Every structure is written in C-alpha cells, then in structure tokens.
XYZ file of N, CA, C and O in Angstrom:
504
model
N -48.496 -104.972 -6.440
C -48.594 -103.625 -5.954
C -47.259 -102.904 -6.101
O -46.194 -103.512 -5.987
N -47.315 -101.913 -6.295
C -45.772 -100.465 -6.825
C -45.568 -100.063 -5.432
O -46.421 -99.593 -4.678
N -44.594 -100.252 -5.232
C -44.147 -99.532 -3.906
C -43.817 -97.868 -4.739
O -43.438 -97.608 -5.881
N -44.175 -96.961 -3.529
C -44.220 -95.757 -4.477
C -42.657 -95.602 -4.322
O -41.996 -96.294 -3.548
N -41.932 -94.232 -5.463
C -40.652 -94.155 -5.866
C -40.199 -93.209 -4.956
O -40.700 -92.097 -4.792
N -38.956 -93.805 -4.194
C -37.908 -92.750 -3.285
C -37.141 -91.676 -4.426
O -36.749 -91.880 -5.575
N -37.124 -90.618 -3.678
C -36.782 -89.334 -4.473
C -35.266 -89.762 -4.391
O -34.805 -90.196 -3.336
N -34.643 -89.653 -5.321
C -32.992 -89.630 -4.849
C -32.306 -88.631 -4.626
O -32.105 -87.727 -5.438
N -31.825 -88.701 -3.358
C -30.728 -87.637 -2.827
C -29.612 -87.519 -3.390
O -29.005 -88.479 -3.865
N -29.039 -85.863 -3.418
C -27.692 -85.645 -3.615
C -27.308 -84.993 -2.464
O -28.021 -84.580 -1.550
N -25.681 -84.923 -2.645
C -24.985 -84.160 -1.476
C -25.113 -82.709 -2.208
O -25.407 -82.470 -3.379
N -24.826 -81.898 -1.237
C -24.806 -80.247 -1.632
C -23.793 -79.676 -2.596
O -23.803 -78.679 -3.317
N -22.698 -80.869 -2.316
C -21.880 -80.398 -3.372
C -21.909 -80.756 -5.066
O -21.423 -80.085 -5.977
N -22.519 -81.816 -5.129
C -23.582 -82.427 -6.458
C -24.352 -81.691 -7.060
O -24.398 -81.505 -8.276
N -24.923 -81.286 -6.341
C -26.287 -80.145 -6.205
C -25.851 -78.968 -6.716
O -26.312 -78.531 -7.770
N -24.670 -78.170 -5.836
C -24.140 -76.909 -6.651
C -23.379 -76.827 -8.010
O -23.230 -75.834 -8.723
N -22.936 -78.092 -8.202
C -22.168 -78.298 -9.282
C -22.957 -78.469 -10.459
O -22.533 -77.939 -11.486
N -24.253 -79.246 -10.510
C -25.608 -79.102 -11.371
C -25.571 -77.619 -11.302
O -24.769 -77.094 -12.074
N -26.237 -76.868 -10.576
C -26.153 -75.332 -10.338
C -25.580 -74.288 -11.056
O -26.048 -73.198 -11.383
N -24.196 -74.933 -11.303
C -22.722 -73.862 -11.307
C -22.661 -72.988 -10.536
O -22.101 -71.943 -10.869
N -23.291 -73.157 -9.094
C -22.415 -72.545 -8.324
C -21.369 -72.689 -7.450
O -20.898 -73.826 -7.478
N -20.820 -71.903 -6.651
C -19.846 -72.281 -5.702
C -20.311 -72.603 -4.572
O -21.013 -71.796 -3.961
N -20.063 -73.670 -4.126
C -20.786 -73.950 -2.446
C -20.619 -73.571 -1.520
O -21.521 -73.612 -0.683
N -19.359 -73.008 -1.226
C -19.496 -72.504 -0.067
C -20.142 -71.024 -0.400
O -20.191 -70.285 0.583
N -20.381 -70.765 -0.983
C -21.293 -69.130 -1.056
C -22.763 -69.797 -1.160
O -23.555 -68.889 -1.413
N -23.098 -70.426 -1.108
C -25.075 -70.989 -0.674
C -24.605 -70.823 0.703
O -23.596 -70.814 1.408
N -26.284 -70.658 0.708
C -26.823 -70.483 1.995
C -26.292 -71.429 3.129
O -25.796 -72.443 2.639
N -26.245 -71.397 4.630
C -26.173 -72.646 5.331
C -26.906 -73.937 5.270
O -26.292 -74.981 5.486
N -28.248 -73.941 4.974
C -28.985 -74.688 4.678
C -29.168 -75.585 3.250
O -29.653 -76.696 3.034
N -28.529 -74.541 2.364
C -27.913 -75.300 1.109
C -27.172 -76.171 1.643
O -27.264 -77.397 1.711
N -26.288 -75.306 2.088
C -24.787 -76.459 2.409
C -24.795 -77.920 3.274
O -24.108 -78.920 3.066
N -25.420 -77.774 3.910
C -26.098 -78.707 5.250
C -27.175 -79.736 4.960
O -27.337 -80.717 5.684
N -27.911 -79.487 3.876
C -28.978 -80.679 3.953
C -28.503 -81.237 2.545
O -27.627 -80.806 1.795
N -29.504 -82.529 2.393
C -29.297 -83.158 1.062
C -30.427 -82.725 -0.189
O -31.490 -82.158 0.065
N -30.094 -83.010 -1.236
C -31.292 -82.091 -2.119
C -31.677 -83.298 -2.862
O -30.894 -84.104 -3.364
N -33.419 -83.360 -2.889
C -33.717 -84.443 -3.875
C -33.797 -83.934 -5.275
O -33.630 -82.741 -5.530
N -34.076 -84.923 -6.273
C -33.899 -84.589 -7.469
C -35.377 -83.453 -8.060
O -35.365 -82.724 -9.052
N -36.425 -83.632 -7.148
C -36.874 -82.386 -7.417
C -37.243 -80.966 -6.841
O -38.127 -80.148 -7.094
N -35.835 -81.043 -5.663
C -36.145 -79.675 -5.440
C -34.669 -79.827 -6.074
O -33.980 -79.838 -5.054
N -33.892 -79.937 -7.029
C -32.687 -79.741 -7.857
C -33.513 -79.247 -9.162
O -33.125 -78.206 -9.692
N -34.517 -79.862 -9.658
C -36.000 -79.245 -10.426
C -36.131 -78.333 -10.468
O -35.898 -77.676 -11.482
N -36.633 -77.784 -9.228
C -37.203 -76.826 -8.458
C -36.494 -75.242 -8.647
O -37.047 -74.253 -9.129
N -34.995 -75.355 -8.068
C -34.067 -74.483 -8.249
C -33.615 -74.138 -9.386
O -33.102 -73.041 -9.609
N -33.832 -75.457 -10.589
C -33.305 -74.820 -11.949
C -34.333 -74.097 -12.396
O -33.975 -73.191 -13.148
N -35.615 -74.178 -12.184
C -36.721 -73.600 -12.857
C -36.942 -72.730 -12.091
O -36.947 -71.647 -12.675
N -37.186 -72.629 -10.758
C -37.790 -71.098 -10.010
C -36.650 -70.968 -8.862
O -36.776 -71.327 -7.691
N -35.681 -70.464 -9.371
C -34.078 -70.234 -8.660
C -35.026 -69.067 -7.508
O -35.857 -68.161 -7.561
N -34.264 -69.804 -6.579
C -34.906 -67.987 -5.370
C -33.624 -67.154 -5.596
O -32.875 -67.398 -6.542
N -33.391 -66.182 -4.721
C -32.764 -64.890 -4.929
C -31.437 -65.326 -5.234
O -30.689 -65.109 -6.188
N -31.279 -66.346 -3.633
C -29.501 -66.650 -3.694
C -28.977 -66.843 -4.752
O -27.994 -66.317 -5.273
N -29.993 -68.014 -5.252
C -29.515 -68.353 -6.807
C -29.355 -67.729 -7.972
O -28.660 -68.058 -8.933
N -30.253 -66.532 -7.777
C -29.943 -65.653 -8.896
C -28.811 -64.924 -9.128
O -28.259 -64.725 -10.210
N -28.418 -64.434 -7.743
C -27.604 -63.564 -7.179
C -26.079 -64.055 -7.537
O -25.065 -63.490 -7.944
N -26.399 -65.252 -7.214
C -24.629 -65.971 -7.314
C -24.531 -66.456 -8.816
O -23.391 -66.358 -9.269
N -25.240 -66.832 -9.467
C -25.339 -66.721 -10.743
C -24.847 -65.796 -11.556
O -24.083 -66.030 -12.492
N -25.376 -64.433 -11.144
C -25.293 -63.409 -11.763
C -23.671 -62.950 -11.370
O -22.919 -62.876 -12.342
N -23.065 -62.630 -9.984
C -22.545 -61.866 -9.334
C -21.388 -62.383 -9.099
O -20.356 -61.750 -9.319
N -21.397 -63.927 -8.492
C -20.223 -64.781 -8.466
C -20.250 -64.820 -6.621
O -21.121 -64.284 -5.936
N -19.098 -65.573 -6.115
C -18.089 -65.860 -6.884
C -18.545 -67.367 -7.695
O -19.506 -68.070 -7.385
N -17.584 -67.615 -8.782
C -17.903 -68.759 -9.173
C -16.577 -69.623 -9.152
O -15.395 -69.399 -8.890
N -17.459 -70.910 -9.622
C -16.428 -72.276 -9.133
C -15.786 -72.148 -10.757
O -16.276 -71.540 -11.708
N -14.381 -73.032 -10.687
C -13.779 -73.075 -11.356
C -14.282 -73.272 -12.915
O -13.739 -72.644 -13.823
N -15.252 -74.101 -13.126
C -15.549 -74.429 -14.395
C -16.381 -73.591 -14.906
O -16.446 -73.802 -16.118
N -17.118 -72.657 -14.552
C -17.881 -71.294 -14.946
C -16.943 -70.770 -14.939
O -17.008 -70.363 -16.099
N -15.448 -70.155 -14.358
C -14.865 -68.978 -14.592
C -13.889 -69.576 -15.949
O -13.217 -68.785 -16.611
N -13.909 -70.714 -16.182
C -13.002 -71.209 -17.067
C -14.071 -71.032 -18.541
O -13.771 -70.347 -19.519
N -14.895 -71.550 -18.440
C -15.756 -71.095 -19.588
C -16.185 -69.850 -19.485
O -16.708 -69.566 -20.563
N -16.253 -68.716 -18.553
C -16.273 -67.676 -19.071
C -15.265 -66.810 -19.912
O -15.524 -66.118 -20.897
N -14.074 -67.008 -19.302
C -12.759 -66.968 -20.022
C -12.273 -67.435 -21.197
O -11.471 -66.851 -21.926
N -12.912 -68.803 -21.421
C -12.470 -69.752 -22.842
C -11.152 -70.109 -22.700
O -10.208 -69.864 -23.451
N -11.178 -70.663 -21.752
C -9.728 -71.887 -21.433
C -10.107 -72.882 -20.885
O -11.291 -73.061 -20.601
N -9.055 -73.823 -20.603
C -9.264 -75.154 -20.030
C -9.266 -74.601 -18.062
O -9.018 -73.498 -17.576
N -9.605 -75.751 -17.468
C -9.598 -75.075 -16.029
C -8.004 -75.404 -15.583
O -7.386 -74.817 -14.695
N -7.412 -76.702 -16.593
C -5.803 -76.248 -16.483
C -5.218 -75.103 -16.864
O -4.184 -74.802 -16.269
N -5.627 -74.368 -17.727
C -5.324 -72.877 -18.377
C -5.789 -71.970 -17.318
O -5.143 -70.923 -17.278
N -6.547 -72.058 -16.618
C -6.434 -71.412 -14.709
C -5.511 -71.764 -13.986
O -4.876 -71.021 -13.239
N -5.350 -72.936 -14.140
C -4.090 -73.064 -13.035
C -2.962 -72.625 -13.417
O -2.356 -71.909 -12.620
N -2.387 -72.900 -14.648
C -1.211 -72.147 -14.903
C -1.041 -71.221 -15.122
O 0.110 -70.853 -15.356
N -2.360 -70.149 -15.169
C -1.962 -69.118 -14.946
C -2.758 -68.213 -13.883
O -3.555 -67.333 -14.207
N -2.333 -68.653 -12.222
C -2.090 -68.857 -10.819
C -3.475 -68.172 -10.565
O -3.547 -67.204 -9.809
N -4.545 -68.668 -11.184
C -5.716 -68.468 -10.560
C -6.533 -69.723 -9.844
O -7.252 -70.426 -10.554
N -6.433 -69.934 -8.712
C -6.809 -71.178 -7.882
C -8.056 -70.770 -7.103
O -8.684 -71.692 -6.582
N -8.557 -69.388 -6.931
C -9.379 -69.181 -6.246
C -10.762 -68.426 -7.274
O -10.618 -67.745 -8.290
N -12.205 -68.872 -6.520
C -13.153 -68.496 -7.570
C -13.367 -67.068 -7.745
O -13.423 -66.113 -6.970
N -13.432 -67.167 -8.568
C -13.659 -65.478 -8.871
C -15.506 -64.731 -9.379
O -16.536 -65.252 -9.805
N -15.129 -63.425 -9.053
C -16.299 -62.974 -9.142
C -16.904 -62.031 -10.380
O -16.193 -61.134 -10.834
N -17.909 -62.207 -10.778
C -18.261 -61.508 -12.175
C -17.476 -60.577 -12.576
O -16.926 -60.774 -13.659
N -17.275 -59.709 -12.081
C -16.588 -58.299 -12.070
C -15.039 -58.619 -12.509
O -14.310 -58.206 -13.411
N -14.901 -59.485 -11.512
C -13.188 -59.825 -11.239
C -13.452 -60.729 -13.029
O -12.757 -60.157 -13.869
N -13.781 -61.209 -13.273
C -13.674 -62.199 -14.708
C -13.798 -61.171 -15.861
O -13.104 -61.294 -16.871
N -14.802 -60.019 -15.688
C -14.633 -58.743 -16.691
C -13.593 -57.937 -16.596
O -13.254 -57.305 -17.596
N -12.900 -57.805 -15.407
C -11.690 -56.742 -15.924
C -10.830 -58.034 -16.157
O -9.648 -57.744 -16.343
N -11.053 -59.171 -16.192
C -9.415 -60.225 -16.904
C -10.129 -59.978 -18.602
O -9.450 -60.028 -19.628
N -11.378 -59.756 -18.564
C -11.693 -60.131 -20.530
C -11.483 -58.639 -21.088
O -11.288 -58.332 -22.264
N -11.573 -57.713 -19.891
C -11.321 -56.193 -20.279
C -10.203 -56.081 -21.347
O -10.233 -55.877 -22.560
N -8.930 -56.345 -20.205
C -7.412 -56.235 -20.032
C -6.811 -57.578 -19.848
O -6.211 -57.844 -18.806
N -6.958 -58.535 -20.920
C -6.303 -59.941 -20.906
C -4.626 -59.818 -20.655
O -3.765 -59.230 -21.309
N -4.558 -60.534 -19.569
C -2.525 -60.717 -19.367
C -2.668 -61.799 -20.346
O -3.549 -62.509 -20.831
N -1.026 -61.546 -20.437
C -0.572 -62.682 -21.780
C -0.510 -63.555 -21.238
O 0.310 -64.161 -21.929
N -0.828 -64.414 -20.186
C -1.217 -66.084 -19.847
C -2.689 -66.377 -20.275
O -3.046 -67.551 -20.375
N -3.770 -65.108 -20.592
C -5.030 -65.500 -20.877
C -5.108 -66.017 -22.291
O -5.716 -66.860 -22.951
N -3.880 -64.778 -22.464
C -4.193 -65.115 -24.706
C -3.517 -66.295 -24.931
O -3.865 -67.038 -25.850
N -2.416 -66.609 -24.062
C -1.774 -67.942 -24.492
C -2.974 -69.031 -24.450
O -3.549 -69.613 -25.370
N -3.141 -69.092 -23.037
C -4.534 -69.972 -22.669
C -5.584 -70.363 -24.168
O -6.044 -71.254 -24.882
N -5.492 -68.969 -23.926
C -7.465 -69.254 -25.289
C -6.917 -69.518 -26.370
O -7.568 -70.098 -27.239
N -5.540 -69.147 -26.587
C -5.010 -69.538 -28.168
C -4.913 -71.228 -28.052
O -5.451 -71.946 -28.895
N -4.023 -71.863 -26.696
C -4.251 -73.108 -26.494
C -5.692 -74.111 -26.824
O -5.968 -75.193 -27.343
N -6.347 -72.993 -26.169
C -7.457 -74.158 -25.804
C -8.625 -74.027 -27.550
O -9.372 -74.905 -27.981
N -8.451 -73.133 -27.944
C -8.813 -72.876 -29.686
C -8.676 -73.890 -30.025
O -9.493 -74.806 -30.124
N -6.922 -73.813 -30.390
C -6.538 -75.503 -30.983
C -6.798 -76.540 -30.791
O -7.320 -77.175 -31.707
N -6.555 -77.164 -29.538
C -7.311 -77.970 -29.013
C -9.140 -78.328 -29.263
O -9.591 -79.473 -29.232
N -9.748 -77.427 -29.436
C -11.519 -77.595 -29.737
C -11.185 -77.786 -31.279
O -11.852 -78.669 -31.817
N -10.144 -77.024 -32.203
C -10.391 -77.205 -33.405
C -9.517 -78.448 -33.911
O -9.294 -78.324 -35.115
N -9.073 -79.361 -33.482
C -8.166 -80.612 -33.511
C -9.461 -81.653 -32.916
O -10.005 -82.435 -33.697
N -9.684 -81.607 -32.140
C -11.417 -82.414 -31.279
C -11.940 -82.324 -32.409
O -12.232 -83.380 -32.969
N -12.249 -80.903 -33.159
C -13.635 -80.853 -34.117
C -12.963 -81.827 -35.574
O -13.483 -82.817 -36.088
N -12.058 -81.346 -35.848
C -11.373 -82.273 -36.682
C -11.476 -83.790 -36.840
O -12.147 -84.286 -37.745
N -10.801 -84.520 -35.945
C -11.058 -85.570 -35.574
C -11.917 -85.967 -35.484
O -11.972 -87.065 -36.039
N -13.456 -85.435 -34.673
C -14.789 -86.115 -34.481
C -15.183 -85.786 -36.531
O -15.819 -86.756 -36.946
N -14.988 -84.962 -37.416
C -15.180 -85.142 -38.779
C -14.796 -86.314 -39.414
O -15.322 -87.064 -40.237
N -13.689 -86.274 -38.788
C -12.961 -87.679 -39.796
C -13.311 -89.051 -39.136
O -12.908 -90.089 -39.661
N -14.201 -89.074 -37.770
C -14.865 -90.248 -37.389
C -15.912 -90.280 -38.286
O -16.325 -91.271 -38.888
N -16.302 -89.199 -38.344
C -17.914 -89.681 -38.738
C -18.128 -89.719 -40.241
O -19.118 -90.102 -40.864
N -16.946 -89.225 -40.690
C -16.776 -89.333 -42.315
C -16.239 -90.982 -42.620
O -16.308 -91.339 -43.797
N -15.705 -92.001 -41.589
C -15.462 -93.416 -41.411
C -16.643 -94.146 -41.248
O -16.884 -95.268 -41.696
N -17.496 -93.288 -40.446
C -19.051 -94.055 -40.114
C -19.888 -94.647 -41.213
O -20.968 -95.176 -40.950
C-alpha cells in the first residue's frame, strides 16, 4: 500500500525568492506561514493582486534590480545601492545612468562574453 505524498514545505523566504519578490513587502500572511509546493504552483500561475502589484511596481530584491540593470549584484554594491528598489526608482537609474552603472554593465558584458567564450571552447573539446 502507497502511503499518500506529503506536500513539501518552504519557508517564506524560499517562496519569495522563487517569486522574485521582496519579502518583507508580501502580505503578513505571506510572511508568517509556510508555502507548499503547490500553492508556490498556484502563485506562479494565478498570482493574486499582491503579486502582481509587487512584480510590476517593486520594491524589488536585489537580484531583479541587478538584472534589471545588467550588472552583477556585486556591481550594486559597489555602487552603494544596498537597499531594494522600486520600478520607477530602477527607470530613472536606466533613464540617466551614473558612471558606476556604465562601469558596472561594461564589467559585467565582459565577464558574460569571457563565460560565453570559454563554455565554446568546452564544447568545441567535447
């Protein structure tokens, strides 16, 4: 006989990070309970408002504002953005880039095109 299958839990902060959102901007009840793997399902496919909202609007956690930008999330830190930012706030940095953004994206260019390089010359060994 099958014992039937336990849903597996995540913590909220697991959960938002699947998401891309920022956790402390969910709801209390986001924040507070554990999420099984299909209401993590659930939310990617029929997001309710919050989710849309923070999606859309922000603020967001570091690794969405870093890929919205096209830098590394070290290319945030050094250039003294530690706190998440919000849609708006990420369009006037792509508006009016300071010269730590262009350094950044010029960095992090090279870097993807040295990766892409390298993974060629693996697979040209394969």
């Amino acid at each position: 006989m099958n014992k039937p299958k336990k849903s597996q839990l995540m913590k909220p902060a697991t959960a938002a990070q699947k998401l891309g959102v920022y956790l402390p901007a969910t709801p209390r009840e986001f924040q507070e309970g554990l999420v099984s793997r299909e209401e993590l399902d659930e939310l990617q496919h029929n997001p309710p408002q919050w989710l849309v909202d923070l999606r859309r609007n922000g603020p967001h956690p570091r690794s969405v504002v870093a890929a919205r930008l096209r830098v590394s999330n070290s290319g945030l830190a050094r250039g003294g953005i530690t706190e998440p930012l919000t849609t708006a706030q990420i369009a006037a940095l792509i508006a009016e880039p300071p010269p730590w953004l262009m350094r950044e994206r010029e960095t992090y260019a090279e870097v993807r095109r040295e990766q892409r390089r390298l993974q060629e010359q693996r697979d040209e060994t394969d």
